[in-house]
Coordinates of N, CA and C in Angstrom, one line a residue:
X1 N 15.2 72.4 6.0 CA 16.2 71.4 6.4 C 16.9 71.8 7.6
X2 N 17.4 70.8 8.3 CA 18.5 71.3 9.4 C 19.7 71.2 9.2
X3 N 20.3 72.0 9.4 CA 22.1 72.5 9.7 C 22.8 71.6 10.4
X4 N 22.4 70.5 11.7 CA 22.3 69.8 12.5 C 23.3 69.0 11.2
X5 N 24.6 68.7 11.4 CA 25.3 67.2 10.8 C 24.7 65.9 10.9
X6 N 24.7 65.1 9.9 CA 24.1 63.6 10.2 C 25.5 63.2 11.3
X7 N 24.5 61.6 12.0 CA 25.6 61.1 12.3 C 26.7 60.0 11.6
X8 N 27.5 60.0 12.4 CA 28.5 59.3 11.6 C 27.7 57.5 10.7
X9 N 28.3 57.3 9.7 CA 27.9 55.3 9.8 C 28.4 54.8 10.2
X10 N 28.2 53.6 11.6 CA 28.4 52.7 11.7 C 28.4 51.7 11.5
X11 N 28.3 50.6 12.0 CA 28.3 49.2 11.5 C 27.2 48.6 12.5
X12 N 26.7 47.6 12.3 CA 25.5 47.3 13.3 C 25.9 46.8 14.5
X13 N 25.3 47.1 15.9 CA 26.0 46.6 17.0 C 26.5 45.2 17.2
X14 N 27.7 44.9 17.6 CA 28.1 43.8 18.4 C 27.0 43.1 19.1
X15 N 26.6 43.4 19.9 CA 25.6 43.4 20.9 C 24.0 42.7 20.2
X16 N 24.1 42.5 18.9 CA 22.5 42.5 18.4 C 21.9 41.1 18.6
X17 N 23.1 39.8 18.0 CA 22.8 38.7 17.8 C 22.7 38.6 19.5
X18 N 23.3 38.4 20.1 CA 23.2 38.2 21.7 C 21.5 38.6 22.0
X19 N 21.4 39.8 22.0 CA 20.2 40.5 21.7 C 19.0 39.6 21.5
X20 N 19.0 39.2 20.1 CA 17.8 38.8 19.4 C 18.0 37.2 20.0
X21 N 18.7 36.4 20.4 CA 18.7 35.4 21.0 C 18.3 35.2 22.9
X22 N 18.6 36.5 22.9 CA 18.1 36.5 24.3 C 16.5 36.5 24.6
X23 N 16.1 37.5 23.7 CA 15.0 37.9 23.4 C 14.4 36.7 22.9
X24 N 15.0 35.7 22.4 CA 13.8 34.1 21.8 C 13.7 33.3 22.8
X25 N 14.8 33.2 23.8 CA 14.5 32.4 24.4 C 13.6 33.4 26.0
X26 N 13.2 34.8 25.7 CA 12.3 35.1 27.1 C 11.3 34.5 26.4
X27 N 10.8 34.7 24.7 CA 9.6 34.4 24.1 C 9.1 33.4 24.4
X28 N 10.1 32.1 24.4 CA 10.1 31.1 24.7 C 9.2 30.8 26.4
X29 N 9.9 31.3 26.9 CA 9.7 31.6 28.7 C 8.4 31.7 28.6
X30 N 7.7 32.8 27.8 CA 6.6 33.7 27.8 C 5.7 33.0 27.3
X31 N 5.5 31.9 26.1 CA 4.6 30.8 26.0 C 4.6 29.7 26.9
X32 N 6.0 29.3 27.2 CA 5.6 27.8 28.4 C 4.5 28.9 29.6
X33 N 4.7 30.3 30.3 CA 4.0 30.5 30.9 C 3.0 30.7 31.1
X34 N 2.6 31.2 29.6 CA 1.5 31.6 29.1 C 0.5 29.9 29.2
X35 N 1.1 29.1 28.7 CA 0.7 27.8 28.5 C -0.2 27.2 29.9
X36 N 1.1 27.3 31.1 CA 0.6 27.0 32.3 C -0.4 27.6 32.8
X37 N -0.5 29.3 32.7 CA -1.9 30.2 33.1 C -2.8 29.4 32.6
X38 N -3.1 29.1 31.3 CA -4.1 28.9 30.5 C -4.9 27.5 31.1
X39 N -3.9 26.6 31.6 CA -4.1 25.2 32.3 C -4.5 25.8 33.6
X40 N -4.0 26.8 34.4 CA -5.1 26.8 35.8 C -6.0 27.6 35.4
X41 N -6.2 28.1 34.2 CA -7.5 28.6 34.1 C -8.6 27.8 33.7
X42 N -8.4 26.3 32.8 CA -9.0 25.5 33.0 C -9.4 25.8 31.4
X43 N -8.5 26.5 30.3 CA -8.8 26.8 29.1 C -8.0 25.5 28.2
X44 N -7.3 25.2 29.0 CA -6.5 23.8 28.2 C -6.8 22.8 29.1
X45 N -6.2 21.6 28.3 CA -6.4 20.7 29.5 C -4.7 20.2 29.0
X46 N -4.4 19.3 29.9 CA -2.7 18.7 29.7 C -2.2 18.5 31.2
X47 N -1.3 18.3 30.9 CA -0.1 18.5 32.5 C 0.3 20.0 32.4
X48 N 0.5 20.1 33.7 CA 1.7 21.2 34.4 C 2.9 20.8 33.9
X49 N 4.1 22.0 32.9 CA 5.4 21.5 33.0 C 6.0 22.4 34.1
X50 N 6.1 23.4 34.5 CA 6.3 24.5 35.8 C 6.5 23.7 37.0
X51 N 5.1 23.1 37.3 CA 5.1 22.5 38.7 C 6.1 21.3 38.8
X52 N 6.3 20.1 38.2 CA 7.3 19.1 37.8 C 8.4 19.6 38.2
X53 N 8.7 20.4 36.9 CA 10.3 20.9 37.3 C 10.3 21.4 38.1
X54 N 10.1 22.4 38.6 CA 10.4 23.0 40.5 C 10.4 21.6 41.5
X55 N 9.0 20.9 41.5 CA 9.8 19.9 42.3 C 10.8 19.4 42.1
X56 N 10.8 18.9 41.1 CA 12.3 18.4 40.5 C 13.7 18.8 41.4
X57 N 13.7 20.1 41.2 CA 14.8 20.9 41.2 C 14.4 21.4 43.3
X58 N 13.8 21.0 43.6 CA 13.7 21.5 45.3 C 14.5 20.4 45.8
X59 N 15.4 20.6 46.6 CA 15.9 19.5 47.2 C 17.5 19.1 46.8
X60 N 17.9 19.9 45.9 CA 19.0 19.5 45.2 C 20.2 19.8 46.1
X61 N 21.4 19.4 46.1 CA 22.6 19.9 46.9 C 23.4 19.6 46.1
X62 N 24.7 20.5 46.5 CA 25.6 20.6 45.5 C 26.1 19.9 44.8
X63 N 26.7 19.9 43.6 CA 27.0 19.6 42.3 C 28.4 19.6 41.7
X64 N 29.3 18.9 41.6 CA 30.5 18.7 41.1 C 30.6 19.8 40.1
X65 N 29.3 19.8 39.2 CA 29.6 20.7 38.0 C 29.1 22.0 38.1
X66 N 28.5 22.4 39.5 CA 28.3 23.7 39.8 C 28.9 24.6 39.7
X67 N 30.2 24.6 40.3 CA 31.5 25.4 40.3 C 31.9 26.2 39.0
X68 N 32.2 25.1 38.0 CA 32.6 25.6 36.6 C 31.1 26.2 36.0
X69 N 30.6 25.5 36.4 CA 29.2 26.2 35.3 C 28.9 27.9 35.7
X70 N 29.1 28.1 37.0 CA 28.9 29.5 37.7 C 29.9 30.2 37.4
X71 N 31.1 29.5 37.6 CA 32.1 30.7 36.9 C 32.2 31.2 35.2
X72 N 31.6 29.6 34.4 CA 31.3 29.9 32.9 C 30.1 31.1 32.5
X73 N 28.9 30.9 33.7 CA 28.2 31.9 33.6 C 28.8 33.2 33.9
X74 N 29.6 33.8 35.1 CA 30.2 34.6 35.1 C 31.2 35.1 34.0
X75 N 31.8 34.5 33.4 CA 32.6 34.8 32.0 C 31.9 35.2 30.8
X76 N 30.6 34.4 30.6 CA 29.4 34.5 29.9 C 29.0 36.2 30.2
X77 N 28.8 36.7 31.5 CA 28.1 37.6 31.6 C 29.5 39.0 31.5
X78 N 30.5 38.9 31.8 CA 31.2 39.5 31.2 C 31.6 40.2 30.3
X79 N 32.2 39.0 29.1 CA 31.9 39.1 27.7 C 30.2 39.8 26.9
X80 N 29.6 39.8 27.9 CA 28.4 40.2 27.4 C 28.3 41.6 27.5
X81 N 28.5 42.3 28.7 CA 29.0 43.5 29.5 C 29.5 43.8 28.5
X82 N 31.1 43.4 28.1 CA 32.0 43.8 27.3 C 31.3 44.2 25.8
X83 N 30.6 43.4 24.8 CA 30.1 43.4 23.7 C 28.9 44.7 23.8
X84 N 28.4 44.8 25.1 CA 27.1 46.0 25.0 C 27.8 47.4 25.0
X85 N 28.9 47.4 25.2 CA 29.2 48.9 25.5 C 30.4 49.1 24.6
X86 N 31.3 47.6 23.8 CA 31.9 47.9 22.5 C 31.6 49.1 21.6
X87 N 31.8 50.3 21.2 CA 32.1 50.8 20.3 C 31.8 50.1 19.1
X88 N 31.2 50.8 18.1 CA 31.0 50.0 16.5 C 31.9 50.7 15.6
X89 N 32.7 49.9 14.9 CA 33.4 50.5 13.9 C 32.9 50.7 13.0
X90 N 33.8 51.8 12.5 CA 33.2 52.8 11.0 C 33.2 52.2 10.0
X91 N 31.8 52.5 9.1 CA 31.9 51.8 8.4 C 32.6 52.8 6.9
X92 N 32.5 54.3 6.8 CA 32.3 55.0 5.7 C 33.8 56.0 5.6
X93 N 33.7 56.3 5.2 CA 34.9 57.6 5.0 C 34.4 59.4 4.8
X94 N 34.4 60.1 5.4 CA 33.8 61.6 5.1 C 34.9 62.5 4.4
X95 N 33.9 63.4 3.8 CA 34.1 63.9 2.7 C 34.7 65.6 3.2
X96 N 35.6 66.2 2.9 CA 36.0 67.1 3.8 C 34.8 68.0 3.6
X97 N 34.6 69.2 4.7 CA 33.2 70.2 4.6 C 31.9 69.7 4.5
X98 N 31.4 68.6 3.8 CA 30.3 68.0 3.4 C 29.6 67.1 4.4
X99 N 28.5 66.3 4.1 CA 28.1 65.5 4.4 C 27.5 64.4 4.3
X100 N 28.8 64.2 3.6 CA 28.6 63.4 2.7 C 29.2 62.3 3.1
X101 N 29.1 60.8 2.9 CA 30.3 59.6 3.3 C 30.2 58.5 1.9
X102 N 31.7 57.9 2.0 CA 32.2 56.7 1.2 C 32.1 55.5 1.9
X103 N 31.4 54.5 1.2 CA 31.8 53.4 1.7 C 33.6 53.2 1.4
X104 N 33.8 52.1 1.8 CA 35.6 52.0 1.4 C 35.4 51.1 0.3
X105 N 34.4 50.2 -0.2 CA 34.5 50.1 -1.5 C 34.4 51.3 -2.7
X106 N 33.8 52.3 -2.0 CA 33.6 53.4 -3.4 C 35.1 54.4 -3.4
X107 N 35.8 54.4 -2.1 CA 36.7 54.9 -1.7 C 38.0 53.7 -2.9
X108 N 37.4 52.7 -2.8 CA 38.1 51.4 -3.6 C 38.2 52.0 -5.8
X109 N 36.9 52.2 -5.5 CA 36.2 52.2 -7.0 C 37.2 53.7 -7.8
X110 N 37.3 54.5 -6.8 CA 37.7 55.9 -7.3 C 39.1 55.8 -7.2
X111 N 40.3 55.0 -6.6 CA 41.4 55.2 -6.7 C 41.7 53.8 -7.8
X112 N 40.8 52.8 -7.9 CA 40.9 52.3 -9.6 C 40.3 52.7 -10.4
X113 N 39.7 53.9 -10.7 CA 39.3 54.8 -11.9 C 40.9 55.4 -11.9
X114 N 41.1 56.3 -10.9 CA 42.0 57.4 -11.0 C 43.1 56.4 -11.6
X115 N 43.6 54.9 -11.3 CA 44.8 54.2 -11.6 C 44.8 54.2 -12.9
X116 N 43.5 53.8 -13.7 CA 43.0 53.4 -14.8 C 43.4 54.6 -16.0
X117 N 43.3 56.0 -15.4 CA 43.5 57.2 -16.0 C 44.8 57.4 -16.7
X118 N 45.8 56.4 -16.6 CA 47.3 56.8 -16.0 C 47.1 56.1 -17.6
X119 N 48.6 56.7 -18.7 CA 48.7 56.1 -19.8 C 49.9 55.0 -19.5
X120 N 49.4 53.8 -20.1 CA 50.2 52.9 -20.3 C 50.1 51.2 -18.9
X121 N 48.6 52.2 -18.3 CA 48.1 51.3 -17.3 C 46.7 50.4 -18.3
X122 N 47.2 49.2 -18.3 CA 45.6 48.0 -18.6 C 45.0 47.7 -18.1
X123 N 45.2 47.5 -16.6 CA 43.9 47.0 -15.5 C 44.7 47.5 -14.6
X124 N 43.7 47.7 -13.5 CA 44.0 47.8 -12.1 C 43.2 47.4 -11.4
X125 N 43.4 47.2 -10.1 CA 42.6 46.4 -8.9 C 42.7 47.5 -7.6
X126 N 41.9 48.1 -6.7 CA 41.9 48.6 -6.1 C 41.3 48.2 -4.6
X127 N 42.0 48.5 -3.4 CA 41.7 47.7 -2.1 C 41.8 49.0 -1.3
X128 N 40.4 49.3 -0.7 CA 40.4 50.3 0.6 C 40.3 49.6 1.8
X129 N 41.2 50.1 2.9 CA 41.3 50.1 4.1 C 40.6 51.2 4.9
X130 N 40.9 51.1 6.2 CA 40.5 52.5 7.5 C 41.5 53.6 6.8
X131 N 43.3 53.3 7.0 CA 44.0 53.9 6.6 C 44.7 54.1 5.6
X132 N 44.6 53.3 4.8 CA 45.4 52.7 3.8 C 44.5 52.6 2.5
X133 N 44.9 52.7 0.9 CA 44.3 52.5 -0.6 C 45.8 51.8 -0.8
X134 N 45.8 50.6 -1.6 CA 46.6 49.8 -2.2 C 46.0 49.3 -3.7
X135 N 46.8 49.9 -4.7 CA 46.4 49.7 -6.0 C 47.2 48.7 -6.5
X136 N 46.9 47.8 -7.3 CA 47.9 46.6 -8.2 C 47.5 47.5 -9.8
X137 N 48.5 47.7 -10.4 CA 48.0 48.1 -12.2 C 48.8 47.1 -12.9
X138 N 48.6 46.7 -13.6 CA 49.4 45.8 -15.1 C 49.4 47.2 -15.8
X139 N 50.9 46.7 -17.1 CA 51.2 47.3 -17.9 C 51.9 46.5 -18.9
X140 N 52.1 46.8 -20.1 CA 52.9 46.0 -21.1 C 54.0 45.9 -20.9
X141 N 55.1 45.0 -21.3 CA 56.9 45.6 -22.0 C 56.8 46.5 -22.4
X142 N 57.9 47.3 -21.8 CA 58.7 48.6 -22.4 C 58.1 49.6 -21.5
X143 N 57.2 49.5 -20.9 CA 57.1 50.8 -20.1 C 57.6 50.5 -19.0
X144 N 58.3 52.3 -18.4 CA 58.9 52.6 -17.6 C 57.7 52.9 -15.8
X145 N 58.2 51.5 -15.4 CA 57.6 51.3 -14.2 C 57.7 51.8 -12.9
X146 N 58.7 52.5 -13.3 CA 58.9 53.3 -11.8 C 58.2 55.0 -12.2
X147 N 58.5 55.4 -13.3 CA 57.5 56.8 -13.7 C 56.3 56.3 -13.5
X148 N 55.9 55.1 -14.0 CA 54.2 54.5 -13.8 C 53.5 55.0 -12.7
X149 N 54.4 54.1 -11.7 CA 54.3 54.0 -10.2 C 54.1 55.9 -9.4
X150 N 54.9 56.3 -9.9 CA 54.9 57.4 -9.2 C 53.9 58.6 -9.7
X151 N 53.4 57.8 -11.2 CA 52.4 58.8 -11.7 C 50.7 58.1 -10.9
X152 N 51.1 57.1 -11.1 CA 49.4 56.3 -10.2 C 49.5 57.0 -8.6
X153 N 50.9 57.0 -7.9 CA 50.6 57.5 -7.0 C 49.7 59.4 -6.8
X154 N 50.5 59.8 -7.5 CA 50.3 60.9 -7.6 C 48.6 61.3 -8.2
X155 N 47.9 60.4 -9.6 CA 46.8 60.7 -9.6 C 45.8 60.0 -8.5
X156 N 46.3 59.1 -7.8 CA 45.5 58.2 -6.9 C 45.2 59.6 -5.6
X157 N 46.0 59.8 -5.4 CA 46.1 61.2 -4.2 C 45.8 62.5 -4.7
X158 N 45.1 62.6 -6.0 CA 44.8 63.5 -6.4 C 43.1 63.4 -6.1
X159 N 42.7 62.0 -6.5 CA 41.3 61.7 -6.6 C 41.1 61.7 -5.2
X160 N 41.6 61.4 -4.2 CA 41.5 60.9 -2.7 C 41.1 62.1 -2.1
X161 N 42.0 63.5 -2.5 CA 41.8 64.2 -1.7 C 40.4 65.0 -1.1
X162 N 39.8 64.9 -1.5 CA 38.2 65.5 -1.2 C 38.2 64.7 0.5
X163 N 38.6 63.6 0.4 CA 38.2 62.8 1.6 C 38.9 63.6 3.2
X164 N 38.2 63.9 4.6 CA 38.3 64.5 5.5 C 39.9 64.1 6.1
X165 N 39.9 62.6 5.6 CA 41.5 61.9 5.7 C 41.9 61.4 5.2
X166 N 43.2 62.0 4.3 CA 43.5 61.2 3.3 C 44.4 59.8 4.0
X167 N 43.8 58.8 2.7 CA 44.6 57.4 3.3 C 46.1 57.4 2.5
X168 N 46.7 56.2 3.2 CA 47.8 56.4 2.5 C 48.0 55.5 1.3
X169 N 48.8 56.5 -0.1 CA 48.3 55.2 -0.8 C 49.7 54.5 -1.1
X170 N 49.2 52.9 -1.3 CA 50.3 52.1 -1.7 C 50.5 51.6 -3.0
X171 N 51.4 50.9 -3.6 CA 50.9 51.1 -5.3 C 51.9 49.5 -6.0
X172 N 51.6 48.9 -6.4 CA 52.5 47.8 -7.4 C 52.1 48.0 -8.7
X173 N 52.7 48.0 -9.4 CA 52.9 47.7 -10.7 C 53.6 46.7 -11.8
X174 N 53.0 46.0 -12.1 CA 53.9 44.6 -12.3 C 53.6 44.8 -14.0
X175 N 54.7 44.1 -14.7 CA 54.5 44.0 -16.3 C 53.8 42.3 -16.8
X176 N 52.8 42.7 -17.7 CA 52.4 41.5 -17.9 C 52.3 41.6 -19.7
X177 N 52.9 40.6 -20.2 CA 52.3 40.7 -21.5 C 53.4 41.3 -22.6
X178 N 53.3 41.4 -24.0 CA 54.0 42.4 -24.8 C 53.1 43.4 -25.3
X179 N 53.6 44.4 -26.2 CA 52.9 45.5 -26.6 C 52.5 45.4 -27.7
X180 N 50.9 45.7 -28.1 CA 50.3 45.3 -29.1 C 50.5 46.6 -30.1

């Protein structure tokens, strides 16, 4: 095996749909031309559409709607610039020393285990961010919600820590219900 670290995960380029739609309409290009070869080679029979439009289009002088259209293209081509050389954001979280990564739903999944651990918690809901874990727990009447709170924090940042950065965690605790 190699010692060589994987690379990080990303997310799929910005740049792809632009991409694959650029790429349909050369395809496109590439049969009407293909089409026309095939007519002077005398393997099809039909009209010329190539020849038409070019005449068409010889002869033309300027255009009211030239202006905006060229500058739309220039804004077009811009934004496009901009999107190819975007940066992709992360999609995973790394594991300190290892090489290992979290999605931020499993980053999600482990700080509502860890909430779940806590006595006197009945459900919890867990939400990962880039920087941030935000847990919701229920509890019954009669328990003391602020010990609650400060014990979910504390096991939540217990479970977290493996991770190369820990997030920060945020925590509610609301009472629902009586005690069975």
């Amino acid at each position: 095996m190699s010692d060589k670290p994987s690379k990080k995960p990303v997310a799929s380029p910005t740049a792809a749909i632009p991409a694959v739609l650029f790429a349909l309409v050369l395809i496109a290009a590439g049969v009407v031309l293909g089409r026309e070869a095939l007519l002077k080679l005398g393997a099809l029979d039909g009209s010329e559409w190539v020849g038409p439009a070019a005449a068409q289009l010889d002869g033309l002088t300027a255009q009211s709607w030239m202006l905006p259209g060229g500058i739309a293209a220039v804004v077009v081509g811009f934004i496009l610039v901009f999107v190819a050389v975007r940066p992709r954001r992360r999609t995973h979280r790394a594991l300190t020393g290892q090489d290992v990564w979290l999605r931020k739903g499993d980053v999600a999944a482990v700080a509502r285990a860890a909430a779940l651990d806590n006595a006197g918690v009945d459900s919890a809901t867990a939400k990962a961010g880039n920087k941030k874990v935000t847990v919701a727990a229920s509890t019954v009447t009669g328990t003391d919600t602020s010990a609650l709170k400060s014990s979910i924090v504390t096991s939540v940042d217990d479970a977290l820590r493996p991770l190369a950065s820990a997030p920060k965690v945020r925590t509610r605790v609301r009472t629902t219900g009586q005690a069975s």
